[in-house]
XYZ file of C-alpha atoms in Angstrom:
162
model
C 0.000 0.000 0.000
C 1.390 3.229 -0.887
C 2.442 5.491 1.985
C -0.317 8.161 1.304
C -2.586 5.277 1.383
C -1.770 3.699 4.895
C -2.744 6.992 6.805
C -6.301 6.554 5.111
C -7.880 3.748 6.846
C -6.923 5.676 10.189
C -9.680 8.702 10.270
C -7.489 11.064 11.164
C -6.706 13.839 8.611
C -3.881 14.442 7.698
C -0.897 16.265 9.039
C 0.171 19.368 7.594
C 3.750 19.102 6.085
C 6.245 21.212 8.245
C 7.046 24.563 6.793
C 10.772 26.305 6.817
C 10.680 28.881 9.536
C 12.272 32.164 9.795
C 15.632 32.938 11.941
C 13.086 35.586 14.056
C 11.385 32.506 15.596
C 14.662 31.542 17.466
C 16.083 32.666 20.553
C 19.527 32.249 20.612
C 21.928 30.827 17.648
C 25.214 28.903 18.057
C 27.553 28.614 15.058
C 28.328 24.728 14.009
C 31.049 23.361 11.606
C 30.115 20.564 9.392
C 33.034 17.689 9.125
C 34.000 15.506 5.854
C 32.045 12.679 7.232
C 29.000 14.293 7.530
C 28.213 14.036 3.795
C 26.600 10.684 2.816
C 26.299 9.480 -0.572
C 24.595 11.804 -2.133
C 26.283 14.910 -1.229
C 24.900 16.607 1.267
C 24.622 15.733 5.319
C 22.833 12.348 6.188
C 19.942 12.765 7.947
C 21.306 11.604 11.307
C 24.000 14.441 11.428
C 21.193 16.870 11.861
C 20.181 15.096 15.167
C 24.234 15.247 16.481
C 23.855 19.124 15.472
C 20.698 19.575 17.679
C 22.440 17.823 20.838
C 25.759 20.204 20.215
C 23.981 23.004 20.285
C 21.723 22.555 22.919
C 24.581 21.070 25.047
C 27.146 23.619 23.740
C 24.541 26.773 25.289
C 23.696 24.924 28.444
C 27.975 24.611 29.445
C 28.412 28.351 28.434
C 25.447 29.381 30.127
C 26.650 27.544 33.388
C 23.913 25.186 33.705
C 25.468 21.647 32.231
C 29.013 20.358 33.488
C 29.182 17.527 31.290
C 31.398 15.305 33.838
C 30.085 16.752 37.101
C 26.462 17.778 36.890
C 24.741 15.938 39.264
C 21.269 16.190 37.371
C 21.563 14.843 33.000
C 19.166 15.182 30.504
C 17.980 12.200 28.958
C 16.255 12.666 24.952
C 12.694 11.084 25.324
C 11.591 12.071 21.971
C 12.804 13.670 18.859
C 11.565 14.403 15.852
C 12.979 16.603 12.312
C 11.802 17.989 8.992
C 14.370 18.541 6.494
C 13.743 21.479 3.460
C 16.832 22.065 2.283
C 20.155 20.333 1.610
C 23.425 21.598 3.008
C 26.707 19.850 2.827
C 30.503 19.856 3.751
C 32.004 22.381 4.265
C 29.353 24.424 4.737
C 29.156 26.204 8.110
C 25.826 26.109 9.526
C 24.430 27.654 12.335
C 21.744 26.022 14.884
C 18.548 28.290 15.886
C 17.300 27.563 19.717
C 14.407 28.104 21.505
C 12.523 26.285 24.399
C 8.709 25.258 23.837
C 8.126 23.831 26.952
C 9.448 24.474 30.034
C 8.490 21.752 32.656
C 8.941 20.808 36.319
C 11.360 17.913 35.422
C 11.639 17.894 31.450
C 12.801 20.579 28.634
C 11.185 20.393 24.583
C 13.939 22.211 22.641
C 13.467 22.907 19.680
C 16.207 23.492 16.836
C 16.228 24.979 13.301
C 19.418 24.190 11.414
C 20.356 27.570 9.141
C 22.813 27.570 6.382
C 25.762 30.279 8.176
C 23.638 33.705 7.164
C 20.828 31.822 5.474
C 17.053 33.605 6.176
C 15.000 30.163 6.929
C 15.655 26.896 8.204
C 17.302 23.909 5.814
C 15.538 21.576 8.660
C 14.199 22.112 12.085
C 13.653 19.732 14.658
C 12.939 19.249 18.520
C 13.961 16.731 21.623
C 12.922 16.758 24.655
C 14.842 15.936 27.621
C 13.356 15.083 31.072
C 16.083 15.697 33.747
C 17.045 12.548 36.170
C 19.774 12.410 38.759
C 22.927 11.187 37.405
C 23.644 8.297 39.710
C 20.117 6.938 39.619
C 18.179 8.137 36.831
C 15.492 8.746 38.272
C 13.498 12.505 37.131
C 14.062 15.461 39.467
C 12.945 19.141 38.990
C 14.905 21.116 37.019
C 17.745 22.921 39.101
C 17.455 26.684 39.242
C 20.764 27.088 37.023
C 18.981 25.499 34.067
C 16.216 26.884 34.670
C 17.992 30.538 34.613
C 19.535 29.558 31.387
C 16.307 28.115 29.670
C 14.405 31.441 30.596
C 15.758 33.384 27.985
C 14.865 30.960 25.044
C 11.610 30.272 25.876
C 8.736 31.136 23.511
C 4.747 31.012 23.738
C 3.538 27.670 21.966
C 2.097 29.531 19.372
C 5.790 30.231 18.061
């Protein structure tokens, strides 16, 4: 059965196909190098780099901004869920530059979302989101967010409308 087909027999409508969004509906933006190995195939980055470019960003903010020690931090963020639509290719050695912004802000968990900009480029080549929920390091269990993230996060957040 073709693909269009499948979602048929399930009532539901269809989704609406992800549009490119502007660089106005980010918060923050953190500049990203693309590496030789990134390119797959066909010549531009393989879907799975885009999801390594989320977590560097996101990660890369969070030890600037104080709020992550990557070795230390006695509270992690574990990815949940994730999610991307791609628009546009980009490729080695393009720089590219990651868009952030925080759609929910929760007692113990964080949906980022991320739109991945050609270096300069108006709208996003793909745009995705993760969400983390926040455990204790040694036993992984969810604790509220500690007031350092939530600090950081503050500035990046965005009504749901956005």
């Amino acid at each position: 059965m073709p693909e269009s087909d499948a979602s048929l027999g399930s009532g539901a409508p269809p989704a609406a196909r992800a549009q490119p969004e502007p660089r106005s509906a980010y918060r923050r933006f953190e500049a990203l190098t693309t590496r030789w190995m990134d390119n797959d195939a066909y010549g531009h980055l393989n879907n799975v780099v885009y999801y390594s470019l989320f977590d560097s960003a996101v990660n890369a903010y969070l030890v600037r901004a104080g709020a992550l020690d990557i070795t230390a931090s006695p509270v992690i963020g574990l990815v949940v869920e994730t999610g991307c639509s791609y628009f546009a290719s980009l490729a080695f050695p393009e720089p590219v530059e990651a868009g952030l912004r925080v759609a929910r802000l929760g007692a113990s968990s964080v949906r980022y979302e991320v739109g991945i900009f050609a270096a300069g480029g108006e709208h996003t080549a793909a745009r995705g989101h993760f969400v983390h929920v926040y455990v204790d390091r040694a036993t992984r269990r969810p604790v509220g967010l500690p007031p350092t993230l939530v600090d950081a996060l503050r500035p990046l957040v965005v009504d749901a409308g956005a």
